[in-house]
Structure formats: structure tokens, C-alpha cells
PDB file of C-alpha atoms in Angstrom:
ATOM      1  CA  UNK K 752     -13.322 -45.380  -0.263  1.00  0.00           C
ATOM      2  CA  UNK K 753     -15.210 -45.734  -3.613  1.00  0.00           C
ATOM      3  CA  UNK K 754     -12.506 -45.045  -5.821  1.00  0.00           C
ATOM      4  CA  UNK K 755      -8.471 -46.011  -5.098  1.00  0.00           C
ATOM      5  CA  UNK K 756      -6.997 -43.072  -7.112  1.00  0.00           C
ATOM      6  CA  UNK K 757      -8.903 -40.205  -5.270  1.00  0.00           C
ATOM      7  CA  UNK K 758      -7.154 -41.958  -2.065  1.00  0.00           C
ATOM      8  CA  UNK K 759      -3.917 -42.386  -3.648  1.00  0.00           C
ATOM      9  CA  UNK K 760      -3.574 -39.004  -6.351  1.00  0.00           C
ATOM     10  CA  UNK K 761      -2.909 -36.659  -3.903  1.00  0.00           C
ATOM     11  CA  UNK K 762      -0.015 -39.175  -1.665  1.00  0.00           C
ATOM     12  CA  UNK K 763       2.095 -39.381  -5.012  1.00  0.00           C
ATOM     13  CA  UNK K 764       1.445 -35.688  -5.878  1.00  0.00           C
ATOM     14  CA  UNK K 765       2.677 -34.777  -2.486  1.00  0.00           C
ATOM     15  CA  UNK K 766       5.657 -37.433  -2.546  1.00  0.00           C
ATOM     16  CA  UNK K 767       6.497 -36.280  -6.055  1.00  0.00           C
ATOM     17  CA  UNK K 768       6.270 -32.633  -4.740  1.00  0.00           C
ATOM     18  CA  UNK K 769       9.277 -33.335  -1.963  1.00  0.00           C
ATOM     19  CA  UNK K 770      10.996 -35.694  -4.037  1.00  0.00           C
ATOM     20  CA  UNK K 771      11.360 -32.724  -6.916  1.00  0.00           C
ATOM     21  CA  UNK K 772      12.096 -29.972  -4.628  1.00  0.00           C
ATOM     22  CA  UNK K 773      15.763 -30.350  -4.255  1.00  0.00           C
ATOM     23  CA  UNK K 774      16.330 -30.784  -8.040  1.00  0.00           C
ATOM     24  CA  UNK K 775      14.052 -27.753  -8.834  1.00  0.00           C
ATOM     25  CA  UNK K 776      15.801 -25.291  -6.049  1.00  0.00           C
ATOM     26  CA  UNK K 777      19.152 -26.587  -7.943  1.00  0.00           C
ATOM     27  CA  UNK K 778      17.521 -25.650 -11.137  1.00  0.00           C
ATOM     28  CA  UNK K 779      16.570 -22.239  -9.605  1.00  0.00           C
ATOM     29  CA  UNK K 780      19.771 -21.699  -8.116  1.00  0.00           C
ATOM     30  CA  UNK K 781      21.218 -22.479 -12.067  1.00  0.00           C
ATOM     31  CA  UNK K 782      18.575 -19.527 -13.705  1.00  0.00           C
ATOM     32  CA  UNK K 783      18.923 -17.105 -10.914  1.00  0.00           C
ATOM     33  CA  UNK K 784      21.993 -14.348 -11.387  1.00  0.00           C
ATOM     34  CA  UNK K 785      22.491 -13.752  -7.983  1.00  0.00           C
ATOM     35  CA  UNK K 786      21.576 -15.536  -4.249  1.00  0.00           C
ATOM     36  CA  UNK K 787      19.606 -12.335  -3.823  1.00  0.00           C
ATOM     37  CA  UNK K 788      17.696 -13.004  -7.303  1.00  0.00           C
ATOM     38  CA  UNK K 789      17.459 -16.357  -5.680  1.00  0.00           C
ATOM     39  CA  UNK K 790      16.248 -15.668  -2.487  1.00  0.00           C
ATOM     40  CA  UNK K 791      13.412 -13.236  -4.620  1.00  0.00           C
ATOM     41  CA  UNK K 792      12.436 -16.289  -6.585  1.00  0.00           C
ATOM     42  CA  UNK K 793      11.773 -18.081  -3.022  1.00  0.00           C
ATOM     43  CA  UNK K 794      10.078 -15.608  -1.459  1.00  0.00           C
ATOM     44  CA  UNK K 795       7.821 -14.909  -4.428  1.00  0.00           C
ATOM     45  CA  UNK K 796       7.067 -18.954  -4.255  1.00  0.00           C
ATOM     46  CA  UNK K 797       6.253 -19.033  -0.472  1.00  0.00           C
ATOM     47  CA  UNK K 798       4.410 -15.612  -0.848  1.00  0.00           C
ATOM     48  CA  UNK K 799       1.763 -17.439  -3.247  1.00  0.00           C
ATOM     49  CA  UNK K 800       1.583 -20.696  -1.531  1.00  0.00           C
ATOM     50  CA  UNK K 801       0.140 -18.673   1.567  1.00  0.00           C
ATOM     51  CA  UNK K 802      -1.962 -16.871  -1.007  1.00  0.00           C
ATOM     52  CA  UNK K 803      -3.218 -20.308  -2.545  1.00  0.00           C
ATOM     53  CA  UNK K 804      -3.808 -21.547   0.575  1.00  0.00           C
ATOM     54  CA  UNK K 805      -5.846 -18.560   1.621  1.00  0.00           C
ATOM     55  CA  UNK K 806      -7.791 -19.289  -1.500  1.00  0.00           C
ATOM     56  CA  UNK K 807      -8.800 -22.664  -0.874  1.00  0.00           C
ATOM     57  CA  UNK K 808      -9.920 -21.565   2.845  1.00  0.00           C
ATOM     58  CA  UNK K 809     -12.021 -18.768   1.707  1.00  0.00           C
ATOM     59  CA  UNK K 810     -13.943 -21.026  -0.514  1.00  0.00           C
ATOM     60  CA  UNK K 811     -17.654 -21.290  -0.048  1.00  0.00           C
ATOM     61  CA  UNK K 812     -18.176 -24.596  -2.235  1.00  0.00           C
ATOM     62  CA  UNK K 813     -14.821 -26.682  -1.289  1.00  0.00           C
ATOM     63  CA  UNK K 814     -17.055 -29.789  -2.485  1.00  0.00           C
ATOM     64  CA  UNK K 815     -15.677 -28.398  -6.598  1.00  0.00           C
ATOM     65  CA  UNK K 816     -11.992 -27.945  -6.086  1.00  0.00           C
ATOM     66  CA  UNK K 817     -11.039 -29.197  -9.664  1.00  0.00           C
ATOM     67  CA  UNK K 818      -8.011 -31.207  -9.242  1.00  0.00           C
ATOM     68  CA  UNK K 819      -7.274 -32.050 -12.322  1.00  0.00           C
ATOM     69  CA  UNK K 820      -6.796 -28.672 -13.136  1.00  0.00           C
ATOM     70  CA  UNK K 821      -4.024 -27.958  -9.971  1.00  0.00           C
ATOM     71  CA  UNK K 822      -2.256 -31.271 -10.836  1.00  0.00           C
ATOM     72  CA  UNK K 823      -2.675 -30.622 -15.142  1.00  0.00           C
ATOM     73  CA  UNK K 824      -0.718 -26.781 -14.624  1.00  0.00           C
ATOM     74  CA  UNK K 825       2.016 -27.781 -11.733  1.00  0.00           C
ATOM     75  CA  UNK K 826       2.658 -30.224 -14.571  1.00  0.00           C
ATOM     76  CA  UNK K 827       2.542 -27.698 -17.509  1.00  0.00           C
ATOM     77  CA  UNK K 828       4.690 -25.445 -15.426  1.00  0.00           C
ATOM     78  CA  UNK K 829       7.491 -28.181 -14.579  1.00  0.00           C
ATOM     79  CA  UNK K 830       7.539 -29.026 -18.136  1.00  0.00           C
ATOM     80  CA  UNK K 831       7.788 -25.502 -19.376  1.00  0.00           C
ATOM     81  CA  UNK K 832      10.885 -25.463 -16.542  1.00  0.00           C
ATOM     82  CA  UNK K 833      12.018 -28.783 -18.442  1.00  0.00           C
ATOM     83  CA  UNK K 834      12.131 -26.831 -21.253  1.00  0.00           C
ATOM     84  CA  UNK K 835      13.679 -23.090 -20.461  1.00  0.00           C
ATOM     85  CA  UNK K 836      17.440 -22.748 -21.472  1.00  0.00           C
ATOM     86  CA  UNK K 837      19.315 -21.321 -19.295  1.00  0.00           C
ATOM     87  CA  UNK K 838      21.171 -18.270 -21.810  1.00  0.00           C
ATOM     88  CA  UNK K 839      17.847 -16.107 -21.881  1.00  0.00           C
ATOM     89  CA  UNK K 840      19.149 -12.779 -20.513  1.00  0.00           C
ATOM     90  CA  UNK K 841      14.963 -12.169 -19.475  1.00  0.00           C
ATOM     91  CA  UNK K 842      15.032 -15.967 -17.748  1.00  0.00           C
ATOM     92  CA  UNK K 843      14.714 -13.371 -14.068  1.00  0.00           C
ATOM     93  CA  UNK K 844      11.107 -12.051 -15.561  1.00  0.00           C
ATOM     94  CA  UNK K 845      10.012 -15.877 -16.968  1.00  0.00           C
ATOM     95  CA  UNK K 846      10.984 -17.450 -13.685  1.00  0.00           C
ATOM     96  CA  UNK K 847       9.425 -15.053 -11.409  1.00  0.00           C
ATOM     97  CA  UNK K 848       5.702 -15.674 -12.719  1.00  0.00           C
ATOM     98  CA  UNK K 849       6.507 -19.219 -13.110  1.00  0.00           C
ATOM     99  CA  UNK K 850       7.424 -19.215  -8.927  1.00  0.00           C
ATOM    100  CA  UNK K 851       4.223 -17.046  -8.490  1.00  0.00           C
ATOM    101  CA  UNK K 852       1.998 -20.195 -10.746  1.00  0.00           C
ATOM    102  CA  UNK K 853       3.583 -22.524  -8.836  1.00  0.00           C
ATOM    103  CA  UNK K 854       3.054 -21.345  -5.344  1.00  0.00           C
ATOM    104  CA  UNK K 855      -0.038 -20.577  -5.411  1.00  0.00           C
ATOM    105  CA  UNK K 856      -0.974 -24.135  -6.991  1.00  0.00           C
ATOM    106  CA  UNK K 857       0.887 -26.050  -4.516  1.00  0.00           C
ATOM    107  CA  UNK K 858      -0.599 -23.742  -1.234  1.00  0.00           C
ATOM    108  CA  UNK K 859      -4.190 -24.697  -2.742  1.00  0.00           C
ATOM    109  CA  UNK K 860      -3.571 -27.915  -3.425  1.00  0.00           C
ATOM    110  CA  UNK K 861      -2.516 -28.576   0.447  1.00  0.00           C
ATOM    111  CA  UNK K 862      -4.704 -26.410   2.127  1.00  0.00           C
ATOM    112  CA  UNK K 863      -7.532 -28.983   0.281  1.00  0.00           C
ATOM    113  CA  UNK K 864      -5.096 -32.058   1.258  1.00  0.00           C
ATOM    114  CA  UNK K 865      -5.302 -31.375   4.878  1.00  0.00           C
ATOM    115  CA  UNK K 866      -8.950 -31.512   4.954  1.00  0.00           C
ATOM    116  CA  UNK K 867      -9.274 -34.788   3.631  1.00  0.00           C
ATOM    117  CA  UNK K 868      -9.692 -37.931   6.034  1.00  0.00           C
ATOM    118  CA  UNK K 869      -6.561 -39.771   4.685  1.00  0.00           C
ATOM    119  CA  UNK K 870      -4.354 -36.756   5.350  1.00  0.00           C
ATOM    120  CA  UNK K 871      -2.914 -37.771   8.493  1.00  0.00           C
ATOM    121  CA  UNK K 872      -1.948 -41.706   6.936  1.00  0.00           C
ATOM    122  CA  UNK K 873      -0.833 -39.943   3.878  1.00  0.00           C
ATOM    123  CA  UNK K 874       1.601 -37.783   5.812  1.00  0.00           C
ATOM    124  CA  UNK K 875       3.170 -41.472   7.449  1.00  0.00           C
ATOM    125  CA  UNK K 876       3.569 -42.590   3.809  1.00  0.00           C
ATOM    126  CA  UNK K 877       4.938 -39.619   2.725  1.00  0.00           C
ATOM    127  CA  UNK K 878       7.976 -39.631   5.106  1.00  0.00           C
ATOM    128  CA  UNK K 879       8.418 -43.382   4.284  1.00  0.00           C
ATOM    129  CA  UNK K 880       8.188 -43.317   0.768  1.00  0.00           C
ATOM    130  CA  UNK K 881      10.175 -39.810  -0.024  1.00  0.00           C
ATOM    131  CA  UNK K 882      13.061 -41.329   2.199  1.00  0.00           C
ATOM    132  CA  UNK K 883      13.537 -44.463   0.137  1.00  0.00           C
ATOM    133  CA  UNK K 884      12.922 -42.949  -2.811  1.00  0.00           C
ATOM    134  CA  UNK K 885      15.613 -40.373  -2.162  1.00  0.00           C
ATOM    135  CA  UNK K 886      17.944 -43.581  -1.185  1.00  0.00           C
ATOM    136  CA  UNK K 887      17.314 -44.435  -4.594  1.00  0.00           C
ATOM    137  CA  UNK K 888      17.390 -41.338  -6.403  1.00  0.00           C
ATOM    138  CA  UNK K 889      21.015 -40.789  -4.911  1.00  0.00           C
ATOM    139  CA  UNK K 890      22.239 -44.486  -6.902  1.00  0.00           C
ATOM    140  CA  UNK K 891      21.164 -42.680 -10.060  1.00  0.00           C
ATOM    141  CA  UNK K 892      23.784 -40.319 -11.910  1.00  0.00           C
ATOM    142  CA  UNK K 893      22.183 -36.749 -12.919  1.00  0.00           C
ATOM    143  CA  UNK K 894      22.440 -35.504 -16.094  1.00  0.00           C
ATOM    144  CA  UNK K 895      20.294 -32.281 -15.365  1.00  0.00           C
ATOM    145  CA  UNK K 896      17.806 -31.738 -12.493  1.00  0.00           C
ATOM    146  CA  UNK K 897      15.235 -30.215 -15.336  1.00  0.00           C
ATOM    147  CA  UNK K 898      14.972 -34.197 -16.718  1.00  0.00           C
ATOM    148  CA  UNK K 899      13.485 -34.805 -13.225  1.00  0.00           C
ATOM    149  CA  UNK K 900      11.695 -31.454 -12.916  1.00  0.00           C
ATOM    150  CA  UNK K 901      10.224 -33.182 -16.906  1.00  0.00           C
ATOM    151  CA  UNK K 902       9.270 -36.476 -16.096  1.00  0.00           C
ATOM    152  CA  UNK K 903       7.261 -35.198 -12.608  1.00  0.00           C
ATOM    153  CA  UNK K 904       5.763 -32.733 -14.987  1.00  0.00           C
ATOM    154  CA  UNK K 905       4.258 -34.924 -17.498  1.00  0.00           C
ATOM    155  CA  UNK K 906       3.277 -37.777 -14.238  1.00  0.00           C
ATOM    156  CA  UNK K 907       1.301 -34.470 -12.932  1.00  0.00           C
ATOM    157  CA  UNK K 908      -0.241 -34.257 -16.347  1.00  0.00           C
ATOM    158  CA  UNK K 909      -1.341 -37.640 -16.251  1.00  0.00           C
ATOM    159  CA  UNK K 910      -2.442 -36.980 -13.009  1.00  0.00           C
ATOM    160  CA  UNK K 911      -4.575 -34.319 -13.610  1.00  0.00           C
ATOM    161  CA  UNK K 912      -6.107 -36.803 -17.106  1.00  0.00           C
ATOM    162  CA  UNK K 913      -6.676 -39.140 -14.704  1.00  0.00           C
ATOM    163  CA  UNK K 914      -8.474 -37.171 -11.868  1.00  0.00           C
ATOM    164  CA  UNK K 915     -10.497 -35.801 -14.709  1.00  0.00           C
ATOM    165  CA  UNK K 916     -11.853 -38.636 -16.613  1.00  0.00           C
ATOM    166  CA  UNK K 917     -12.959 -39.977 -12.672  1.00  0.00           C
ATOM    167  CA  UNK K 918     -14.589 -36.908 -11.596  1.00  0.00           C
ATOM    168  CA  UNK K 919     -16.484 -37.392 -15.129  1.00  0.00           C
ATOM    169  CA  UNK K 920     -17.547 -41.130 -13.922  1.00  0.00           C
ATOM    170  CA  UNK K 921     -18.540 -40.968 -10.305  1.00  0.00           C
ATOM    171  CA  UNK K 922     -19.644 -38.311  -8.043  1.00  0.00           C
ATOM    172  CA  UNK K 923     -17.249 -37.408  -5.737  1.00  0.00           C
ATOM    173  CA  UNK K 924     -17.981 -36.088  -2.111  1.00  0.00           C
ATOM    174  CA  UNK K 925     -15.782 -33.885  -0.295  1.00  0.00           C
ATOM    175  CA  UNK K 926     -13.643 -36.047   1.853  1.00  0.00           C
ATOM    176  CA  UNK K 927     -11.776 -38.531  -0.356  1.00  0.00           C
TER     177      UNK K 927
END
């Protein structure tokens, strides 16, 4: 492994990913009118991840997925959530593209994780780190899920700064 980050970027996106999840669905639950609105939102999510993934699969040159660009906009978009007050009456028609963003960022974004060698030791550390890191979160009293949602949205951004100014200093092959 010539570079630590390109083995460890993806293992904290994908921990940060399952760590966020249950304060985001709260948060959705929160902006969504109805459980059928909610239930909308979800399906529009899980629609686009398959579409995402499809993307990535379908891709001739998988050797340029640019990264930094996934991991830069799932941040923009969970700080944008971080940022959405919840007494819009057109919150339904901002939080339906924002599901459709998302999806299809995080089904990309895994369809290129499970090709990589590490996958399969990243998905050990995964379970181990996202339980003791909910054991922790659950010591820790919540103001609002959205300050969560916030800080994982700017680490993603950094993330994404960081996956960028590596590409720009070594070549990077397709399995990391």
C-alpha cells in the first residue's frame, strides 16, 4: 500500500456512513409530513443507490473514479441538511432531490468499494468500529441529529480535500 489514506478514506467514509444513518432517517422522519412522504423519501434514496451503483459497473475506465468528488458532495449535501429548517412548507420538493444526490453518491461510492482489495478487512473494521462508536455515541446527549448529520458533512469535505490533493501527488492504480 503506497499511500495510508487511500487504504483508510473509504473505512471511515463507510463507518461514518452507518454511524450517520440513524440520526439522518430521524432527521427525515422530522422534514417528512407524513410516513407515506417518508417512505417516498426512502424509496427515492434506495432507487438511486441501485442507479449509482449501476453507474460505477457500467464504467469502461474504473481506474478515474474521482473520489474526492463523491466524498466533497455527500459532504455538501449533509451540510446543506445541517442547514435546512424545518418550517419550509416546499422542504417535500428540497428533500426529495437531496435523497436522489445522495443515493446515487453512496451506490457509486460502494459499488467502487467492493472492488478494492481491502474491502473484505474493511467490512471486519466496520462492524467493530460502528459498534463502539455507537456505544459511545449513546453516552452523548443530542441536541439535534442535523449537528451530527454537520460535522460528518464537513469530515466528508475534508475527505474529499484530502483524496484530492493525493491523487494530485502520486499515481494511483485501481485497487487501493
Amino acid at each position: 500500500m503506497s499511500h495510508k489514506s487511500a487504504r483508510y478514506l473509504p473505512l471511515v467514509v463507510t463507518v461514518g456512513q452507518v454511524v450517520i444513518f440513524p440520526y439522518y432517517i430521524i432527521w427525515l422522519k422530522q422534514v417528512s409530513l407524513t410516513f407515506t412522504l417518508f417512505a417516498w423519501f426512502f424509496a427515492s434514496f434506495s432507487f438511486a443507490a441501485a442507479w449509482g451503483y449501476r453507474i460505477y459497473q457500467t464504467k469502461k475506465n474504473k481506474d478515474h473514479s474521482y473520489l474526492f468528488i463523491i466524498y466533497a458532495t455527500m459532504g455538501s449535501v449533509y451540510i446543506l441538511i445541517g442547514y435546512i429548517k424545518n418550517s419550509y412548507e416546499y422542504l417535500p420538493y428540497v428533500v426529495l432531490p437531496l435523497q436522489v444526490i445522495l443515493g446515487l453518491l453512496q451506490g457509486y461510492f460502494r459499488a467502487w468499494h467492493s472492488e478494492q482489495d481491502t474491502y473484505h478487512l474493511h467490512a471486519v473494521h466496520h462492524y467493530l468500529i460502528v459498534g463502539f462508536m455507537m456505544i459511545g455515541f449513546s453516552f452523548i446527549k443530542i441536541i439535534s441529529p442535523v449537528v451530527f448529520i454537520t460535522i460528518f458533512g464537513f469530515l466528508l469535505l475534508v475527505c474529499g480535500f484530502w483524496e484530492f490533493t493525493r491523487r494530485g501527488k502520486l499515481s494511483v492504480s485501481k485497487k487501493v
